[in-house]
Tab-separated table of C-alpha atoms and ligand atoms in Angstrom:
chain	number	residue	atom	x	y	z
A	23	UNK	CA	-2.776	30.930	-6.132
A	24	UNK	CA	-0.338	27.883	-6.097
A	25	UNK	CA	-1.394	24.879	-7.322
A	26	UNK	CA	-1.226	21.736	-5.414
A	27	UNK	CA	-2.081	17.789	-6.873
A	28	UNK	CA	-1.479	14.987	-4.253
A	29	UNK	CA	-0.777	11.448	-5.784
A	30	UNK	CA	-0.361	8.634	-3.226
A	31	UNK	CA	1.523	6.837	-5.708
A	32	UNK	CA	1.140	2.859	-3.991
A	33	UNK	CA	2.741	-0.091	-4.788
A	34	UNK	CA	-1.010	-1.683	-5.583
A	35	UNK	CA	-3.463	1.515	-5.789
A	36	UNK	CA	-3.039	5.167	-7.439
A	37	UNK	CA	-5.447	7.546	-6.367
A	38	UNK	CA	-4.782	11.565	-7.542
A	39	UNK	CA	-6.517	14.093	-5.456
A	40	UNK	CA	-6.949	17.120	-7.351
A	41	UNK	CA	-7.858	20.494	-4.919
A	42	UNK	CA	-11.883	21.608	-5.356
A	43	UNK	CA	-12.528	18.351	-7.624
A	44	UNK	CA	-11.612	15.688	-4.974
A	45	UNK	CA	-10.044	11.950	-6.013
A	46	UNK	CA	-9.953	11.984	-9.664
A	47	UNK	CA	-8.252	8.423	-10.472
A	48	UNK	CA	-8.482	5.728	-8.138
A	49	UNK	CA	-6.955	2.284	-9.784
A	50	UNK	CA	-3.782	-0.080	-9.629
A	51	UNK	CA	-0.598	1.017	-10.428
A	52	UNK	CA	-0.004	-1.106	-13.106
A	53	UNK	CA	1.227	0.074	-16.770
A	54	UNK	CA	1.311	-2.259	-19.650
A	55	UNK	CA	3.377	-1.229	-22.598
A	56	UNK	CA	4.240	-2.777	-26.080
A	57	UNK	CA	7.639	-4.774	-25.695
A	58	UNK	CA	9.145	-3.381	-28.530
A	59	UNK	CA	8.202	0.154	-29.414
A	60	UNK	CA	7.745	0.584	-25.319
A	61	UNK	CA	3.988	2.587	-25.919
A	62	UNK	CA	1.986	2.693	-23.498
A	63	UNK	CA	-0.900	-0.292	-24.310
A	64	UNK	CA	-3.104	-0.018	-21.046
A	65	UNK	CA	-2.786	1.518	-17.132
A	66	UNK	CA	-4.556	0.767	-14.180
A	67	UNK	CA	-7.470	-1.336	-14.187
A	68	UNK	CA	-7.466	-2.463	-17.238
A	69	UNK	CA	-3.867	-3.294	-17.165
A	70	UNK	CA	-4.389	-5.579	-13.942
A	71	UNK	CA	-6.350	-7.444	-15.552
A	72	UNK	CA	-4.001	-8.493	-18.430
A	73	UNK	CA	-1.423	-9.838	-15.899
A	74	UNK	CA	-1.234	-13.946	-17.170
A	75	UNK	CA	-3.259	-13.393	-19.707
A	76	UNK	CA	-0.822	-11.666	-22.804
A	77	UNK	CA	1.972	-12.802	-25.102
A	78	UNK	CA	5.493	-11.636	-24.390
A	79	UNK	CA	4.111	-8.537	-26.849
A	80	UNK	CA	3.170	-7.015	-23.907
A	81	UNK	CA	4.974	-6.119	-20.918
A	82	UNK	CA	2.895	-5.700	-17.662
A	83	UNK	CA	4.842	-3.288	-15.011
A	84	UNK	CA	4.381	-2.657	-11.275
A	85	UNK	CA	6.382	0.600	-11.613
A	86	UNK	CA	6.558	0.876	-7.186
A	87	UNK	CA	8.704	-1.714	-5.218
A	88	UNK	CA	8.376	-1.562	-1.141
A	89	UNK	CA	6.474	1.613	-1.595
A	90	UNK	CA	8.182	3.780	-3.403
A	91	UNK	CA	9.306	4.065	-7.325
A	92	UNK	CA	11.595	1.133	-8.770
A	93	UNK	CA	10.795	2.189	-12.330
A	94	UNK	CA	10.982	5.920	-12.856
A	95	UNK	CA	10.119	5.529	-16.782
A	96	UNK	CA	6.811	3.636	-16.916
A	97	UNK	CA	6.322	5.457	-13.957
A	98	UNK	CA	5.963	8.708	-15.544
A	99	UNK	CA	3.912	6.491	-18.619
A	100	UNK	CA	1.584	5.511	-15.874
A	101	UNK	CA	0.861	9.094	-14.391
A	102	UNK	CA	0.869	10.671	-18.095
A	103	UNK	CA	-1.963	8.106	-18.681
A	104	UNK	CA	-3.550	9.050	-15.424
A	105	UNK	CA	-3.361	12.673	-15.618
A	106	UNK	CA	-5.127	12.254	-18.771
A	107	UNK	CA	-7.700	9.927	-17.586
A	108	UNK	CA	-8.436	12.430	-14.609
A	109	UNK	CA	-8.658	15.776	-17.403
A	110	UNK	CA	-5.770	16.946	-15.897
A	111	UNK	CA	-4.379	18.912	-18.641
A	112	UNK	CA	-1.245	19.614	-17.745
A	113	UNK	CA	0.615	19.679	-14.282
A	114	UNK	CA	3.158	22.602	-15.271
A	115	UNK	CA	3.533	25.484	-12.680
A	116	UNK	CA	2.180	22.723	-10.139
A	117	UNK	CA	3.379	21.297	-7.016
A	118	UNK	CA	2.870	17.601	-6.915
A	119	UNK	CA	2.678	16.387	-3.476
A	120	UNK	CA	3.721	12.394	-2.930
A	121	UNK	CA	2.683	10.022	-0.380
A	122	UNK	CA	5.835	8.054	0.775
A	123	UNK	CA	6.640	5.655	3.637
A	124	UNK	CA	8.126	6.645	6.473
A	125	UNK	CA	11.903	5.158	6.170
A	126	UNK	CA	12.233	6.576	2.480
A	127	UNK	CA	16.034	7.423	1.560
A	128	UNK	CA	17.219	10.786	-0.213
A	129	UNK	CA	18.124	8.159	-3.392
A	130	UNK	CA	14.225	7.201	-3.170
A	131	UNK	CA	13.187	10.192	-3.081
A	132	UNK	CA	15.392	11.696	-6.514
A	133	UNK	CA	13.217	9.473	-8.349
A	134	UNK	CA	9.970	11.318	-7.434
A	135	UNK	CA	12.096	14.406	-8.240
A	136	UNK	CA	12.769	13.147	-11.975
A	137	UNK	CA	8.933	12.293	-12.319
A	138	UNK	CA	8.431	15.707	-11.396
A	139	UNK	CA	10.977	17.165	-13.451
A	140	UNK	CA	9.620	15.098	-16.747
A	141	UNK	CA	6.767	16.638	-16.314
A	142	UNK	CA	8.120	20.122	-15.635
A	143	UNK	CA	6.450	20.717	-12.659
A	144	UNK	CA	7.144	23.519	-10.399
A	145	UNK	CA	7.982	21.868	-7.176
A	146	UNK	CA	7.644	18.103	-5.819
A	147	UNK	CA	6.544	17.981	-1.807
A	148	UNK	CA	6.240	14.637	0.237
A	149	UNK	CA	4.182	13.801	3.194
A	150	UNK	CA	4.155	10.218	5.225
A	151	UNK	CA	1.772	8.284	3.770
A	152	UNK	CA	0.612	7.221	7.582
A	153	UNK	CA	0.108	10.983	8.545
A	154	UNK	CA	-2.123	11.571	5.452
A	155	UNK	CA	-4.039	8.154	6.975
A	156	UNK	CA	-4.710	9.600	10.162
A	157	UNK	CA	-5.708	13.239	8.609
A	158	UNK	CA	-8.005	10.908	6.423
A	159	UNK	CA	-9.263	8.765	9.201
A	160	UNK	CA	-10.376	12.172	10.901
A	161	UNK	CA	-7.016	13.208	13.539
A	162	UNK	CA	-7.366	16.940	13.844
A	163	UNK	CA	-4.321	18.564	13.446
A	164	UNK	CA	-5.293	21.246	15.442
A	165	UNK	CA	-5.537	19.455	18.710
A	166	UNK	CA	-2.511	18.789	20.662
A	167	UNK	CA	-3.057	14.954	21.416
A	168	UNK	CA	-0.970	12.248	20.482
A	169	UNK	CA	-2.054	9.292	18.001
A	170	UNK	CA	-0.494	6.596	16.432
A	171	UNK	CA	-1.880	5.354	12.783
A	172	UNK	CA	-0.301	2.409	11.222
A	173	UNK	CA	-0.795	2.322	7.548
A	174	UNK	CA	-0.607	-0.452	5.983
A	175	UNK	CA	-0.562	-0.962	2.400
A	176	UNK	CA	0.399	-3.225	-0.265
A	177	UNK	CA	4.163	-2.904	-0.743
A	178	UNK	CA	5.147	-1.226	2.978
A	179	UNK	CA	3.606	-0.236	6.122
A	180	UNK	CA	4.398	3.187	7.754
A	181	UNK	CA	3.890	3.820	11.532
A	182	UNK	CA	3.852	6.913	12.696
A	183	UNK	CA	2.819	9.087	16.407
A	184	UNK	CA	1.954	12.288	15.801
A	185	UNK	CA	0.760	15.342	17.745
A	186	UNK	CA	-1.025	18.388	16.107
A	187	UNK	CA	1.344	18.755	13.371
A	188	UNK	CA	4.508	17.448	14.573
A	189	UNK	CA	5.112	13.593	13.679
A	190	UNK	CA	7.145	12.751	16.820
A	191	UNK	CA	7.883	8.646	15.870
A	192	UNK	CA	7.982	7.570	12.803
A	193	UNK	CA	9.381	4.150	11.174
A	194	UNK	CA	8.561	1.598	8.153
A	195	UNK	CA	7.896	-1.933	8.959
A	196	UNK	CA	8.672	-4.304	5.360
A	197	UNK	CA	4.975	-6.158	6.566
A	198	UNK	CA	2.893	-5.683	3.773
A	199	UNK	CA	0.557	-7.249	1.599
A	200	UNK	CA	2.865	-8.535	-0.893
A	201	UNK	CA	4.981	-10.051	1.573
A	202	UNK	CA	1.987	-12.208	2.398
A	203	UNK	CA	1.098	-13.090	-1.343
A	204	UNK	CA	5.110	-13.970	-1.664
A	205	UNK	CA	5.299	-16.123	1.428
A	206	UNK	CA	1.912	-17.794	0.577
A	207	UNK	CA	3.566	-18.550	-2.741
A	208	UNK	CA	6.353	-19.858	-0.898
A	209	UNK	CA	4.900	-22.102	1.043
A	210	UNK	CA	2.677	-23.330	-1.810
A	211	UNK	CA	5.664	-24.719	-3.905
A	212	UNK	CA	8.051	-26.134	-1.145
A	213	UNK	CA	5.377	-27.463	0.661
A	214	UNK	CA	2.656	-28.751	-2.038
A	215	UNK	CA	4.705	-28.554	-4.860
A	216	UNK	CA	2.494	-26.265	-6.661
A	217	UNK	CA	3.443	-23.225	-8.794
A	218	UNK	CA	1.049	-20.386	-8.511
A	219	UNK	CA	0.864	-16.491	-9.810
A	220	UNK	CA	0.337	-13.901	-7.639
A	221	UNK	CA	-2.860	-12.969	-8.397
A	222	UNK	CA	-3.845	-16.617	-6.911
A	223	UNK	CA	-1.789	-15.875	-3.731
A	224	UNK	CA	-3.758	-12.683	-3.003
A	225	UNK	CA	-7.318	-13.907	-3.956
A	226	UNK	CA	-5.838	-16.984	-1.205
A	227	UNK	CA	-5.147	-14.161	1.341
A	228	UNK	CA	-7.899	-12.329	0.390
A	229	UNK	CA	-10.954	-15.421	0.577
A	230	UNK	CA	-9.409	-17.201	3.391
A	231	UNK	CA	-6.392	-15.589	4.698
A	232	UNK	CA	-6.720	-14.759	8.741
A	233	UNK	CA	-4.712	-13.264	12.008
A	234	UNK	CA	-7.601	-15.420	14.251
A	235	UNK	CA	-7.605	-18.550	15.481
A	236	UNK	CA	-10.864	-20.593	13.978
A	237	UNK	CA	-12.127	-23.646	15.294
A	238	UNK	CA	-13.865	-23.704	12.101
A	239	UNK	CA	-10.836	-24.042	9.696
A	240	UNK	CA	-11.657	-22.843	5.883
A	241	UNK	CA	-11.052	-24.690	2.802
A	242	UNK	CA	-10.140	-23.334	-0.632
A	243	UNK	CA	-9.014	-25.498	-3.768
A	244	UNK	CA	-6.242	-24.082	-5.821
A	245	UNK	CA	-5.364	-24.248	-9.000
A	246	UNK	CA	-2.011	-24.328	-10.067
A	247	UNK	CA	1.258	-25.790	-11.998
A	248	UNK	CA	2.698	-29.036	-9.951
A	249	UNK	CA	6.041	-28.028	-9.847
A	250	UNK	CA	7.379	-31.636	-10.809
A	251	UNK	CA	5.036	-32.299	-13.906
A	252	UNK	CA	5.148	-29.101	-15.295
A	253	UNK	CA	0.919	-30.144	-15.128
A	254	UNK	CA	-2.007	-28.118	-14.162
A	255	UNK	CA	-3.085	-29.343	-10.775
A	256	UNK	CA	-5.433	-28.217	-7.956
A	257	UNK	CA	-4.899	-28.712	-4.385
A	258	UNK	CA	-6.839	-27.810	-1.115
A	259	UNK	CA	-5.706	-24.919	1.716
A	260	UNK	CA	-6.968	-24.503	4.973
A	261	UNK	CA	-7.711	-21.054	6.707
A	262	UNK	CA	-5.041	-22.640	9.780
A	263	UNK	CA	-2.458	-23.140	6.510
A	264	UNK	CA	-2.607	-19.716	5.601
A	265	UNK	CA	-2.365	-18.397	9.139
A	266	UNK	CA	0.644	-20.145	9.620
A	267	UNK	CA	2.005	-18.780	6.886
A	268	UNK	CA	1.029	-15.565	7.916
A	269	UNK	CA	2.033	-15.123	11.645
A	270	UNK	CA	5.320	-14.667	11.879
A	271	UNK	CA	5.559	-12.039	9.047
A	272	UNK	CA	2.908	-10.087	11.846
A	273	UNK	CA	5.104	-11.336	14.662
A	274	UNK	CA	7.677	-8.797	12.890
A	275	UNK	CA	4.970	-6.073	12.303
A	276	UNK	CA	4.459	-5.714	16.221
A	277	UNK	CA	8.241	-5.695	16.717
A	278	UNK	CA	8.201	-2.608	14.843
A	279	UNK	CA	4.720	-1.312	16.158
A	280	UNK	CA	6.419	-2.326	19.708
A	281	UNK	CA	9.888	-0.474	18.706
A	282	UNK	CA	8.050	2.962	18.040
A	283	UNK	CA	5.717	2.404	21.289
A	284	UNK	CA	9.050	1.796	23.661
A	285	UNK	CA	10.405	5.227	22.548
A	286	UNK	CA	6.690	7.202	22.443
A	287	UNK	CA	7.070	10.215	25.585
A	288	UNK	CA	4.627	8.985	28.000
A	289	UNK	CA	2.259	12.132	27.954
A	290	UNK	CA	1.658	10.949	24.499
A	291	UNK	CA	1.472	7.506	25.589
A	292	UNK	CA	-1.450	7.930	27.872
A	293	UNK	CA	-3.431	10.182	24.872
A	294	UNK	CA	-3.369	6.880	22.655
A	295	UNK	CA	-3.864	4.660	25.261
A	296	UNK	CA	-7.719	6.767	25.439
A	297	UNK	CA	-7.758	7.901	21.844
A	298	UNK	CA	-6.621	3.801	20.335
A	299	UNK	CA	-4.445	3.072	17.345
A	300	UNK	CA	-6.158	3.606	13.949
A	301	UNK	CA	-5.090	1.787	10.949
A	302	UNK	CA	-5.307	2.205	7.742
A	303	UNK	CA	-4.185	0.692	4.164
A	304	UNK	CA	-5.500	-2.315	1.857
A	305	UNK	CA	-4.198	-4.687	4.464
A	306	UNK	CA	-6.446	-3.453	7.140
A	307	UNK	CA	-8.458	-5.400	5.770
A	308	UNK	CA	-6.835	-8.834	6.186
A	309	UNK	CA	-9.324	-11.109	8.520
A	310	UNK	CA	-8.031	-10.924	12.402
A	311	UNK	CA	-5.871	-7.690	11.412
A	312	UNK	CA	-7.146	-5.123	13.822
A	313	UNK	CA	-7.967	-7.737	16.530
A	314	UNK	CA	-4.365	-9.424	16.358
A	315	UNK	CA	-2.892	-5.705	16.604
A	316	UNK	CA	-5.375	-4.562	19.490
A	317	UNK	CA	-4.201	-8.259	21.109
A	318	UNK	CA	-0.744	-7.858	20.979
A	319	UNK	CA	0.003	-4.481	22.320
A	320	UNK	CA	-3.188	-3.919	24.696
A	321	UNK	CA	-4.671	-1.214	23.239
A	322	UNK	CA	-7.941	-0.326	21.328
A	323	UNK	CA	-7.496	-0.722	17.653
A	324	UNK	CA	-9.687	0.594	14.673
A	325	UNK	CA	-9.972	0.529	11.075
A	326	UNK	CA	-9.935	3.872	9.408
A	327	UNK	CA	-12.898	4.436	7.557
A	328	UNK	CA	-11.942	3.531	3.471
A	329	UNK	CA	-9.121	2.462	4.489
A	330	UNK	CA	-7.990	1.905	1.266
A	331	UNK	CA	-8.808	5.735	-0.022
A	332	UNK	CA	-8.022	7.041	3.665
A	333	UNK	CA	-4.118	8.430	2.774
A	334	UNK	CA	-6.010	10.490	-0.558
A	335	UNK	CA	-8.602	11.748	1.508
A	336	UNK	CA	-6.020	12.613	4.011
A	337	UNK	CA	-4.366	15.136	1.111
A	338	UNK	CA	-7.752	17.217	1.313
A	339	UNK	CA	-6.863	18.662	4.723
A	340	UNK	CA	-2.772	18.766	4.071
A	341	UNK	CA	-3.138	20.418	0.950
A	342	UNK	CA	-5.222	22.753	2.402
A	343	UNK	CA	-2.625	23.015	5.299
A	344	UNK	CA	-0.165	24.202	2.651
A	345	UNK	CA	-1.548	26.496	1.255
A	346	UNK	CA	-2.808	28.421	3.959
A	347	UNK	CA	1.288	28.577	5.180
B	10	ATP	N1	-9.886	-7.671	2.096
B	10	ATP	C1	-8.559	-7.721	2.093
B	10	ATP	N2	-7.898	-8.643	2.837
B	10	ATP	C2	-6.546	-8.699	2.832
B	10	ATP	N3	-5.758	-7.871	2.105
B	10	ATP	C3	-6.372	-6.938	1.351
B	10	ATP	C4	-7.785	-6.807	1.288
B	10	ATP	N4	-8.101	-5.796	0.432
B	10	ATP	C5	-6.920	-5.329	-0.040
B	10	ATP	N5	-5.888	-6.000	0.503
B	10	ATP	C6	-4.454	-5.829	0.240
B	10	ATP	O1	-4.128	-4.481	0.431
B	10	ATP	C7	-2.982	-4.152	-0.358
B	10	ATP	C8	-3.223	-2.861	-1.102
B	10	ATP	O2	-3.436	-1.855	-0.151
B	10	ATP	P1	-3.176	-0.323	-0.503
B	10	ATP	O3	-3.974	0.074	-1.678
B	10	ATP	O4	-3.375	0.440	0.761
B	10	ATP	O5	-1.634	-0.379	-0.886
B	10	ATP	P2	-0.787	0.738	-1.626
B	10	ATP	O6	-1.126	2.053	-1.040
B	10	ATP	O7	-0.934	0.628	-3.082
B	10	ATP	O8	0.701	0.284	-1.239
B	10	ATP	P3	1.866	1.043	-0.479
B	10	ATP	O9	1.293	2.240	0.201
B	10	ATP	O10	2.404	0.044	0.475
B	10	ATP	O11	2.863	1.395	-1.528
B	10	ATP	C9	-2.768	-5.338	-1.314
B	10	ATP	O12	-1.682	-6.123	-0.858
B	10	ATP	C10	-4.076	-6.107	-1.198
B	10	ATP	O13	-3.880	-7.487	-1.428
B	11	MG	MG1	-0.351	3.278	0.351
């Protein structure tokens, strides 16, 4: 029987969902190799948490840009790692089957081909990485109803309205969690003149970032470089900061959300307008998400549940789906 391995490949999170054993590695996608000789020194995890921390020795590598691969060598250093993590002994005469954002270009999409083909596998499939979110957030594909799932992840957001197995709409919005740690970092050295990394700017979004409007307004102190003494220095942000940072990058989100709603048929308009919107992704998470979202476009919103695992466990039922074809 054919042999099928689904990797949603992220530009934060790796998780590889192996048929009959389930998700068998679940951490960043982060590689860190030896400058020089180019070895492979840690992945995942463990790699994270070097980032800051090592001597030019080392060279820490986020091998996925906007969702899909920028770097197809420590790419294929990363998996190797991973495979081997999981007990995946080898992935010949195997299909691998990739997560990828909706808007992903034939160029994009060679690069997954030469992973595969470095690894001699026998055939690389794809699947939207927001269908796989709503097969993981429970959407039958059996029933003939429409839904829209938004995923939203780290380095892109997919949003796609499907109906039994047909995707009908489908676009990428460039809203994603990094674009929030980059603005915040932005905004941190034009307007307080402090230099921070970007592990700082998430743990910002993360602890105090939010979509809603608070009378009580949050307060975190930062530490940082100021940008004009080349000193350390610490200064204080507010929850209302953040949001204002924050905002219009989501004003842009419901363009697109808006864009694929315009041209949804309206049978399948009036299906989501009972079933909701579900989302899905690390950045369903971020404070005031699903509330701005159900807000802005009059409709009930929810979070998927694991949002972060939801496009893996998605892979159970497509795999399963391809197989039986
Ligand atoms: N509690 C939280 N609040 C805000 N953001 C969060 C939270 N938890 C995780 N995130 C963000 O979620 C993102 C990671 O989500 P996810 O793992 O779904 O992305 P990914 O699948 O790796 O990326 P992509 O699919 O876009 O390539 C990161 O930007 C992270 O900062
Ligand atoms: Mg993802």
């Amino acid at each position: 029987m054919k042999k099928i391995i689904g990797i949603d490949l992220g530009t934060s999170n790796t998780f590889i969902y192996v048929d009959g054993r389930g998700v068998v590695f679940s951490e960043p996608t982060i590689v860190a190799l030896n400058s020089k000789t180019k070895q492979t020194v840690e992945v995942g995890y463990l790699a994270s948490k070097m980032i800051g921390r090592v001597s030019d020795d080392i060279e820490i590598i986020r091998p996925m840009r906007r969702g899909v691969i920028a770097r197809i060598n420590p790419t294929i250093k990363f998996l190797r790692e991973a495979f081997k993590r999981a007990n995946i002994k080898s992935v010949k005469n195997t299909t691998l089957l990739f997560s990828v954002p909706s808007d992903i270009t034939p160029v994009e999409r060679n690069a997954y081909l030469d992973v595969g083909k470095a690894f001699e596998v026998e055939d690389v499939v794809f699947a939207n990485e927001a269908r796989l979110g709503a097969l993981g957030s429970g959407t039958s594909s059996k029933e003939i109803k429409g839904s829209l799932h938004i995923n939203l992840g780290g380095g892109s957001t997919s949003i796609v309205v499907s109906s039994g197995k047909d995707i009908l709409v489908s676009r990428s919005s460039y809203f994603c969690g990094n674009l929030i740690d980059e603005a915040i970092m932005r905004y941190l050295r034009k307007e307080r003149h402090l230099m921070i990394g970007e592990k700082s700017a998430e743990f910002i979004k993360m602890k105090i970032g939010s979509l809603e409007f608070t009378p009580e307004n949050r307060l975190l102190e930062v530490p940082g470089r100021d940008i004009l003494t080349s000193l350390p220095h610490n200064v204080t942000i507010s929850t209302n900061e953040v949001r204002s940072v924050i905002l219009p990058l989501a004003e842009q989100l419901m363009n697109h959300i808006n864009d694929v709603l315009i041209v949804t048929p309206p049978e399948i308009a009036s299906d989501i307008q009972e079933n909701g919107v579900v989302i899905s992704g690390g950045t369903a998470l971020l404070t005031g998400m699903r509330e701005y979202i159900e807000k802005q476009i009059n409709l009930p919103v929810r979070i998927a549940p694991d949002p972060i695992a939801c496009v893996a466990n998605g892979m159970r039922t497509y795999i399963k789906e391809l197989l039986n074809n």
